[in-house]
Short mmCIF file of C-alpha atoms and ligand atoms in Angstrom, two decimals:
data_model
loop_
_atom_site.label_atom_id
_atom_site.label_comp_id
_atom_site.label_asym_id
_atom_site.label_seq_id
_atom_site.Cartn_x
_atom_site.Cartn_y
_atom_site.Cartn_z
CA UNK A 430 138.83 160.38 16.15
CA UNK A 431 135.91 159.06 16.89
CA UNK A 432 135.95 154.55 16.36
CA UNK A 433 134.15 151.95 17.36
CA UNK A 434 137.87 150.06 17.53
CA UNK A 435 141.10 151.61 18.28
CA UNK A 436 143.59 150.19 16.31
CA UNK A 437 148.06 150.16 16.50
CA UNK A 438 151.31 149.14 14.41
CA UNK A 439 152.03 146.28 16.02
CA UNK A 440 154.61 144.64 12.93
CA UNK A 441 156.90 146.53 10.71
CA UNK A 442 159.69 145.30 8.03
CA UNK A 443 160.73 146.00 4.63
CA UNK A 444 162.63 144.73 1.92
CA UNK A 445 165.20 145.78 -0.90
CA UNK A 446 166.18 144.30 -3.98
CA UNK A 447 170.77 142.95 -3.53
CA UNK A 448 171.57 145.11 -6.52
CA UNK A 449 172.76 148.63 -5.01
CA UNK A 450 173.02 151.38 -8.16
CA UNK A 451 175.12 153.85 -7.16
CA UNK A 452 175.77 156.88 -8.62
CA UNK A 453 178.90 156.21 -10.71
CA UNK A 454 176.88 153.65 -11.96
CA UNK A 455 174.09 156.40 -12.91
CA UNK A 456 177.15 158.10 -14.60
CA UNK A 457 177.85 155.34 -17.08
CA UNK A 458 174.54 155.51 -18.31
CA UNK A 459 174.49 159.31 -19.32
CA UNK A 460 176.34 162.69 -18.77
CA UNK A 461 175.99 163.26 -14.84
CA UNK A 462 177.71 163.44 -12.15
CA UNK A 463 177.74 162.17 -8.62
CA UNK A 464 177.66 165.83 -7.20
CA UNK A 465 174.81 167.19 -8.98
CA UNK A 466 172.85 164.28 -8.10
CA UNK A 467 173.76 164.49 -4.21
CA UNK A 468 173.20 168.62 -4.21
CA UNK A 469 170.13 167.98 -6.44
CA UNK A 470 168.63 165.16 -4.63
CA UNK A 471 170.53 164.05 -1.86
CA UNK A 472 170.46 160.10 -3.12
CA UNK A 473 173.45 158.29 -3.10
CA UNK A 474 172.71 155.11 -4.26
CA UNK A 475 169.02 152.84 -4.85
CA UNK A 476 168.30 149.70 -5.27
CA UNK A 477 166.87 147.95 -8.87
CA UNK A 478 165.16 144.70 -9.43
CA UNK A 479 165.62 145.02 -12.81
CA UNK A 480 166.89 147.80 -15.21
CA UNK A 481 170.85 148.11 -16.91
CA UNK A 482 172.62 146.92 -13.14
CA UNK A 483 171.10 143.85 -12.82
CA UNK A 484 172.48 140.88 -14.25
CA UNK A 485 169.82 138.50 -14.65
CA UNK A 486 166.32 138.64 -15.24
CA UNK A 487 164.08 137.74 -11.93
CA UNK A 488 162.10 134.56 -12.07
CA UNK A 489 158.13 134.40 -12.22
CA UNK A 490 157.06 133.13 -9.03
CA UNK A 491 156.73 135.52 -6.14
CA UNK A 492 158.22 133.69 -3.92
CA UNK A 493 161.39 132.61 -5.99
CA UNK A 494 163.30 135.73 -5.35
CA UNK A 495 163.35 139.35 -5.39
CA UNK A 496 162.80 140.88 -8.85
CA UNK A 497 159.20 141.85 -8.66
CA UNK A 498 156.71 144.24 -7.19
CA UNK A 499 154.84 140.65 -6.00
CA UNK A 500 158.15 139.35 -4.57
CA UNK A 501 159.30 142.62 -2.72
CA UNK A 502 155.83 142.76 -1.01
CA UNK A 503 155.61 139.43 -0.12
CA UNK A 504 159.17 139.57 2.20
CA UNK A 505 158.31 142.75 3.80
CA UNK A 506 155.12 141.43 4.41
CA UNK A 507 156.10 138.27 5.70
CA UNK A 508 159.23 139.52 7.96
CA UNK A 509 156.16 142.36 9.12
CA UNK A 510 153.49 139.81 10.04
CA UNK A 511 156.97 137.89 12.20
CA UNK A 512 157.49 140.86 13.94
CA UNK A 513 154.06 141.15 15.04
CA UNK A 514 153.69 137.30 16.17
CA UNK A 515 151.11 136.67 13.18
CA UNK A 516 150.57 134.44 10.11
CA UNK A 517 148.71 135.30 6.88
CA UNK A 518 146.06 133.08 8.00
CA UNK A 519 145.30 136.04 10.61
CA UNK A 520 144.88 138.88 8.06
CA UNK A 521 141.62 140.30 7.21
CA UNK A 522 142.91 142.44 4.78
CA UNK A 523 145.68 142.76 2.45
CA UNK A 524 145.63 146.52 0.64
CA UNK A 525 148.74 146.82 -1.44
CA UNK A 526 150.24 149.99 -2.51
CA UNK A 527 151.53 150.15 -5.79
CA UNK A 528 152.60 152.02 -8.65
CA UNK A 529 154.46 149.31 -10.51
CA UNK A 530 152.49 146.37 -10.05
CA UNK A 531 153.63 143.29 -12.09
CA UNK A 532 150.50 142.67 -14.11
CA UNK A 533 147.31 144.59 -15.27
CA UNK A 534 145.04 141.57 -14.41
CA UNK A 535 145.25 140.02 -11.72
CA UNK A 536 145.91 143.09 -8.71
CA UNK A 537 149.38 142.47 -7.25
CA UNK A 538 147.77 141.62 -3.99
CA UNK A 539 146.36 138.11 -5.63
CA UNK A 540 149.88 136.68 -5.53
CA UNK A 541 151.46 138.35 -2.34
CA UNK A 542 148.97 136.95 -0.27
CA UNK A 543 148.85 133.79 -2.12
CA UNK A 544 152.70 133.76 -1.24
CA UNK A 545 151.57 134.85 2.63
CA UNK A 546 149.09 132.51 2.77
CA UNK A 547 146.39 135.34 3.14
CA UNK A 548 142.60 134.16 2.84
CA UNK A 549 140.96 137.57 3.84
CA UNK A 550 140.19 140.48 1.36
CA UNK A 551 143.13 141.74 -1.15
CA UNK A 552 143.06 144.44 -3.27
CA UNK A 553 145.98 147.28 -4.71
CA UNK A 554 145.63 150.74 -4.21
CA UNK A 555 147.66 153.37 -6.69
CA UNK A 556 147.69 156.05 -5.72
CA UNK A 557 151.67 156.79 -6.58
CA UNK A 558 154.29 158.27 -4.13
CA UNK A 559 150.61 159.17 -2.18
CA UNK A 560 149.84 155.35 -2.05
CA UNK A 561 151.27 154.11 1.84
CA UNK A 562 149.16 156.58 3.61
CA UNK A 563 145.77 156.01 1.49
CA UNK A 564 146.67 152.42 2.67
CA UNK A 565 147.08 153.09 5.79
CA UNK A 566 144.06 155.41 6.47
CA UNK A 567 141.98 152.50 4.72
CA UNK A 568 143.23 149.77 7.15
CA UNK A 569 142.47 151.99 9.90
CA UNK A 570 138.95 152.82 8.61
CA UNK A 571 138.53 148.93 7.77
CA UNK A 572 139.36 148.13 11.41
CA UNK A 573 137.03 150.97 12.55
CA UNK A 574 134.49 148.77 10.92
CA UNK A 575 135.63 145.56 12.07
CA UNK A 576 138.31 144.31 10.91
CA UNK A 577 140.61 142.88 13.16
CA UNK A 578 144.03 142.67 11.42
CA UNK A 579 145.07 144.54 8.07
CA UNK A 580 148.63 144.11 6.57
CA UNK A 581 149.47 147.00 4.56
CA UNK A 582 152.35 147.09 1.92
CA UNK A 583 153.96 149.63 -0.13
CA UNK A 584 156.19 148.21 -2.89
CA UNK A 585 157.85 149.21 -6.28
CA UNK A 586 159.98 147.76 -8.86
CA UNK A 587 160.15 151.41 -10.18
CA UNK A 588 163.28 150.03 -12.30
CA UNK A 589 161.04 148.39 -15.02
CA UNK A 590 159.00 151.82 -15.56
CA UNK A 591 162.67 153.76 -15.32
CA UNK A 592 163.64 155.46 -18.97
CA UNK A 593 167.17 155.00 -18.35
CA UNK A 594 168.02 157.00 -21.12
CA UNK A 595 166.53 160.14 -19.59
CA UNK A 596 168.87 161.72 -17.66
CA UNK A 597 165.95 164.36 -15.87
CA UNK A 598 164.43 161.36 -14.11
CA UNK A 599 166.38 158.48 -13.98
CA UNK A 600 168.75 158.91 -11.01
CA UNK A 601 165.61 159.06 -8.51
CA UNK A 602 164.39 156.03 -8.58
CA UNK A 603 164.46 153.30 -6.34
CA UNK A 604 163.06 149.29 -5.51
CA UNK A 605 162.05 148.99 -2.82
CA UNK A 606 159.22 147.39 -0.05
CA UNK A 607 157.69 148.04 3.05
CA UNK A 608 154.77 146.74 5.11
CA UNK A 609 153.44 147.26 8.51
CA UNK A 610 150.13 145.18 10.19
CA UNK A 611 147.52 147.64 11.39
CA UNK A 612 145.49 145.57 14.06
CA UNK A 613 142.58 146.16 16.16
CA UNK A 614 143.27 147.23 19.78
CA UNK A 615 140.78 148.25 22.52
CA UNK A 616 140.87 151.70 23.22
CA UNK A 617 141.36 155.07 21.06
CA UNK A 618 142.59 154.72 17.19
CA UNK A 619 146.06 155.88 16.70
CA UNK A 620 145.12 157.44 13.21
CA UNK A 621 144.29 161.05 15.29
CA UNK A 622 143.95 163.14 11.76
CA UNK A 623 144.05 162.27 7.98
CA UNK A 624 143.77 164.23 4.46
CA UNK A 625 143.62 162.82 1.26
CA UNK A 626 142.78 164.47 -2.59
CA UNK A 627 143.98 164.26 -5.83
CA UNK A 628 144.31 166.76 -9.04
CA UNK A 629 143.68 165.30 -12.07
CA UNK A 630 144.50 168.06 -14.05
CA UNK A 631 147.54 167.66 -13.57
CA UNK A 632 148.42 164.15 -15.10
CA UNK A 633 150.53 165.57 -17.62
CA UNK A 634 153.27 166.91 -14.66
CA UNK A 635 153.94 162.29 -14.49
CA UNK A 636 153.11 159.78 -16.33
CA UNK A 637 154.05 156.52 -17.70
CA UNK A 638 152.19 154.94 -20.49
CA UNK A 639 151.13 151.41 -21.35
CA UNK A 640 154.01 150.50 -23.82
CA UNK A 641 155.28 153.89 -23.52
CA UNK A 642 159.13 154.60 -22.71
CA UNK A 643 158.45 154.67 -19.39
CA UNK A 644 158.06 157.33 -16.54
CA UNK A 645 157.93 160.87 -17.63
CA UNK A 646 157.93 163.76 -15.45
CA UNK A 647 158.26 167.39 -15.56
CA UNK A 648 160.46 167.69 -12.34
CA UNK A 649 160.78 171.24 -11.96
CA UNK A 650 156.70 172.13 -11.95
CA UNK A 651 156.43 168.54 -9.85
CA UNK A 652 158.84 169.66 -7.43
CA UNK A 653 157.35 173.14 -6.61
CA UNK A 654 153.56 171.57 -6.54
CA UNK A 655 155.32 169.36 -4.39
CA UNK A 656 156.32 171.19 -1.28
CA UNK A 657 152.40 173.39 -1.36
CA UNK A 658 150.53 170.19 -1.33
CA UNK A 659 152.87 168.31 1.27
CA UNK A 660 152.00 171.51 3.56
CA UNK A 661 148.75 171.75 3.22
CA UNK A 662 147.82 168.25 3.48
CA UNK A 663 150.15 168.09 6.94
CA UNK A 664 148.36 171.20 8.05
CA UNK A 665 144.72 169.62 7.26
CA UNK A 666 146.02 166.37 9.03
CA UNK A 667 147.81 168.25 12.22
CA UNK A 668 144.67 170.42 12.55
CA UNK A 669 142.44 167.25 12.64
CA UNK A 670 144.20 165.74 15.22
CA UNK A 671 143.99 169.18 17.32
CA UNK A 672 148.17 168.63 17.58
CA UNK A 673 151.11 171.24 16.74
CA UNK A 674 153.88 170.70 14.25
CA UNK A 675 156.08 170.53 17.37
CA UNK A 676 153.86 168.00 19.58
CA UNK A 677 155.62 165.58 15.98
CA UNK A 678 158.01 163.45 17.34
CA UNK A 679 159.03 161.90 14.22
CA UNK A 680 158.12 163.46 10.67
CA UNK A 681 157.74 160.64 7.93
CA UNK A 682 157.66 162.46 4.45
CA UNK A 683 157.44 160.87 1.13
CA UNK A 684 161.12 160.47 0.18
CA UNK A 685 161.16 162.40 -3.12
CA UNK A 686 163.90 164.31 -2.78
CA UNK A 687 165.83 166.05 0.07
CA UNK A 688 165.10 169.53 -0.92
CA UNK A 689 161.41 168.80 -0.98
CA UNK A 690 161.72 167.21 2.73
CA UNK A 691 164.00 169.53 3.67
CA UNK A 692 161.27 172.51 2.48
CA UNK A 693 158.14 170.90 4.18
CA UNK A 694 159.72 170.26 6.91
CA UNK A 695 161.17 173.73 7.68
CA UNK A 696 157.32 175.07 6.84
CA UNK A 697 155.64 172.69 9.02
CA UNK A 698 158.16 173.85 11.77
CA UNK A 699 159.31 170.68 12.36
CA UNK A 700 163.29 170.45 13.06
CA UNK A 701 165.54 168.25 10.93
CA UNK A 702 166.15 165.67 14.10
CA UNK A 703 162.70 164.74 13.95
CA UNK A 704 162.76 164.41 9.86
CA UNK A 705 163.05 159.84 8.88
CA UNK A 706 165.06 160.01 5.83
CA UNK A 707 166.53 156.59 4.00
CA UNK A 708 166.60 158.46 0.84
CA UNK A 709 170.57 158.81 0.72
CA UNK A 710 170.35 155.09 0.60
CA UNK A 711 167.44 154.12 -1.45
CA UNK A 712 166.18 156.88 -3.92
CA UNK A 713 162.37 157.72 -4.34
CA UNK A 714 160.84 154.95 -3.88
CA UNK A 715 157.49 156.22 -4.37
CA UNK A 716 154.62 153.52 -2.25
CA UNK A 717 156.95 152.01 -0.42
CA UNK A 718 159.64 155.34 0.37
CA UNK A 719 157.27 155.74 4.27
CA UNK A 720 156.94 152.52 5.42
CA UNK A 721 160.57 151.79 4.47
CA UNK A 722 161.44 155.27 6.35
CA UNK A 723 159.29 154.02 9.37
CA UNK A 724 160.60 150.96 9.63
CA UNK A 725 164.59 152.28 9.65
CA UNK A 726 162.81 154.66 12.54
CA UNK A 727 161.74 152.15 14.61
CA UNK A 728 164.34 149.84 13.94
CA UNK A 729 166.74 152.45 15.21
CA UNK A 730 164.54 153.21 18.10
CA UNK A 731 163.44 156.19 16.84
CA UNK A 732 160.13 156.06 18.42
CA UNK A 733 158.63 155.27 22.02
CA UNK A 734 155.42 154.40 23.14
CA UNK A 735 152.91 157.52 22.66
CA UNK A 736 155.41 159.43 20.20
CA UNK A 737 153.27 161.35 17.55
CA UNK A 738 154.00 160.61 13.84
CA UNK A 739 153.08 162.49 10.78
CA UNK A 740 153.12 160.85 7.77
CA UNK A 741 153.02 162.71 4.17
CA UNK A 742 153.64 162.13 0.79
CA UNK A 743 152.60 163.41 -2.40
CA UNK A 744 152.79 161.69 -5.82
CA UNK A 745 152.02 161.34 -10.08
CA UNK A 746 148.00 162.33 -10.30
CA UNK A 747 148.67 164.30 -8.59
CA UNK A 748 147.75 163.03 -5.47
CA UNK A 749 148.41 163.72 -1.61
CA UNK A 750 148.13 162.05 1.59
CA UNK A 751 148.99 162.63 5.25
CA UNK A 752 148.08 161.43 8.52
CA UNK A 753 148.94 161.84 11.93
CA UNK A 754 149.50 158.73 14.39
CA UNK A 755 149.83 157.93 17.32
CA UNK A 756 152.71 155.24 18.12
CA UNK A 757 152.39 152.73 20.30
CA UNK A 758 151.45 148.65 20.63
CA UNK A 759 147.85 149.01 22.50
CA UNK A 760 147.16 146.37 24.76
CA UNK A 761 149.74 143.61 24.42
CA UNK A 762 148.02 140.49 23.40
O1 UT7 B 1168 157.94 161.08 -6.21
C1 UT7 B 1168 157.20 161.90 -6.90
C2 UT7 B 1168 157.53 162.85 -7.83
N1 UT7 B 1168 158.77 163.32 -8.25
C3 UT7 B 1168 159.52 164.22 -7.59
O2 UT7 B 1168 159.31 164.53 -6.46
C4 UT7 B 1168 160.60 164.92 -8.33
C5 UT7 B 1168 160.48 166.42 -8.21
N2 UT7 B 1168 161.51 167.12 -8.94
C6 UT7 B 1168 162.81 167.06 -8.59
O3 UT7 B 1168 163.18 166.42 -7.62
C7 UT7 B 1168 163.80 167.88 -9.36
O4 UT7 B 1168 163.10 168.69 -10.30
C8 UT7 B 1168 164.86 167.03 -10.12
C9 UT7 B 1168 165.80 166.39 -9.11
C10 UT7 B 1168 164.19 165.98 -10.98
C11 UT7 B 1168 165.71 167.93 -11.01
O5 UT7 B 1168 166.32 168.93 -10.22
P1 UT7 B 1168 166.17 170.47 -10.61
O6 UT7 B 1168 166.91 171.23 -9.59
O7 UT7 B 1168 164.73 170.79 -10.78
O8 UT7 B 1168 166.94 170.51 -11.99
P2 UT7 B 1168 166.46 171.13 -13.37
O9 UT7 B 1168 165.57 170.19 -14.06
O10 UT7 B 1168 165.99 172.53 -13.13
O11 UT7 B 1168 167.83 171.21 -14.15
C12 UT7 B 1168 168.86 172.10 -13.74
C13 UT7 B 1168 170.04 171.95 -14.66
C14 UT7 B 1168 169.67 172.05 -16.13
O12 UT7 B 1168 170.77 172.68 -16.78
P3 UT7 B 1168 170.71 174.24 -17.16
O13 UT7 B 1168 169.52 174.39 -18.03
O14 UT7 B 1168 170.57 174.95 -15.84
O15 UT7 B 1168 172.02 174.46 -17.83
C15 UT7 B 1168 169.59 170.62 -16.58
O16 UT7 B 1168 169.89 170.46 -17.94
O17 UT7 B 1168 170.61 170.66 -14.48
C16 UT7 B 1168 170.67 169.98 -15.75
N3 UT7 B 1168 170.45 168.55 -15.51
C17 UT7 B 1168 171.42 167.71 -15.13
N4 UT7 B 1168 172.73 167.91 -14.89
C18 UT7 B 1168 173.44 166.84 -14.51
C19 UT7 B 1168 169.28 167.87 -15.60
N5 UT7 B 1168 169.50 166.58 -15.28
C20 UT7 B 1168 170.81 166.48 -15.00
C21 UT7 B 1168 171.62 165.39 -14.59
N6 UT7 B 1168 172.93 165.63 -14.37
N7 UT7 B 1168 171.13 164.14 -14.42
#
């Protein structure tokens, strides 16, 4: 693609919340078992911030602890910036992905880079389970225009939107953060292809309403929507880049649901090896479910130098987003 800057990953991290909900737990709260949700799903146990497991409320201040969207951001931020040998002071931009963000007024991004000591530009993006990869194909287009570092974060504390009483919904979600720096390098970008769209006809598949009871979703209709858009958006995003399914080295879905990975991936034509899954461990979730995946990937060393990555996710809107990138750490500094 076509930029006046090239631009790399050059920091990764991400954060979870102590309190692990597994699914016996689930099972106390309403007829379920730990089989159906494993066959159905393939979680095993998420994290919460807040919700029915967790035994104290989390303090205000978004640096005193882990119990909101603000906090969550700001450690996987703040480990991410570490890993790439930066301070907030370096950032240009701070977009942060969220669906749950702690206030209406101010954006969630006021206090995580208050707490990251980030004087550049801030500002959320929700775009739900969709909301990483908008991120990330803004910080690449931001650096295409001159910016020279961008820290993006995806983070949720889907546990305070959770009906807990709803037994179609409840066992998916997850707390979660995760946060990689996008900065400027010389030489070609690494986002190669990108797709992004909505439907907002279909709002009434998920929602959650101000004072409402929380997240409703009609899974089945959300699931099968799902798995077309995921393709298609891949396909638009492979077919920018001028790459094949199988030039992928590593397949980073949205981490709905196992099935739904499972599906896309078998109709990209992408084998299960090259699928990043953390969902066993943390549940959907939704903004912060890729960079949490990426970051177990290349934590694991998952991914070398000029590896090909395809991101994807699709979310409540309903929304979709993919992108293809190419891995790799530029020109070291
Ligand atoms: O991140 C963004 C968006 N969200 C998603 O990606 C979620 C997409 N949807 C899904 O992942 C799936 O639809 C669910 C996991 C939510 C549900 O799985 P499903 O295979 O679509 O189940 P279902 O709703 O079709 O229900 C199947 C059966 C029903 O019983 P009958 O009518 O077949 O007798 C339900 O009553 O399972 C029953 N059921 C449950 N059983 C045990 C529904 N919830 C539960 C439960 N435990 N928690």
């Amino acid at each position: 693609m076509p930029s006046e800057h090239g631009c790399a990953i050059t920091g990764w991290a991400s954060a979870l919340p102590t309190t692990v909900v597994t699914n016996q737990d689930i099972m106390t709260l309403f007829d379920t078992s730990d089989e159906w949700i494993v066959e159905r799903t393939g979680i095993r146990q998420r994290r919460a911030a807040d919700g029915p497991f967790v035994a104290e409320r989390p303090p205000a201040s978004p640096d005193g602890g882990m119990g909101t969207t603000a906090q969550l951001a700001a450690q996987a931020g703040h480990a991410a910036l570490e890993r790439a040998g930066l301070t907030g002071a370096d950032i240009d931009l701070l977009v942060l992905c969220t669906t749950s963000p702690d206030q209406l007024v101010p954006a969630t991004s006021s206090p995580v880079a208050n707490a990251l000591g980030i004087r550049g530009g801030g500002m959320d993006i929700n775009a739900a389970c969709a909301g990483f990869t908008y991120g990330l194909v803004s910080a690449a287009g931001m650096v295409g225009v001159g910016a020279q570092r961008v820290l993006v974060i995806g983070a949720e504390t889907l546990s305070r939107i959770t009906n807990w009483s709803d037994r179609s919904n409840a066992f998916l979600f997850g707390d979660g953060a995760g946060a990689v720096v996008v900065e400027a390098v010389p030489g070609e970008s690494s986002l190669l292809g990108w797709d992004v769209g909505v439907d907002g006809s279909l709002q009434p598949l998920f929602y959650a309403d101000h004072g409402g009871t929380g997240m409703r979703m009609r899974g089945q209709e959300v699931f099968r929507k799902a798995i077309r858009m995921t393709v298609d958006s891949a396909t638009k995003s492979l077919e920018m880049a001028k790459v094949q399914a199988s030039d992928i080295a590593l397949f980073v879905p949205h981490q709905a649901n196992v099935r739904i990975m499972d599906a896309v991936a078998e109709r990209l034509g992408i084998p299960g090896d090259r699928v990043a899954s953390v969902i066993q461990q943390t549940g959907n979730t939704s903004s912060a479910s890729i960079p949490i995946a990426l970051s177990d990937a290349a934590d694991n060393g998952r991914l070398n130098e000029g590896d090909l990555i395809l991101f994807a996710g699709f979310g409540a809107g309903m929304t979709w987003a993919s992108a293809v990138w190419r891995w790799g750490s530029g020109t070291p500094r």
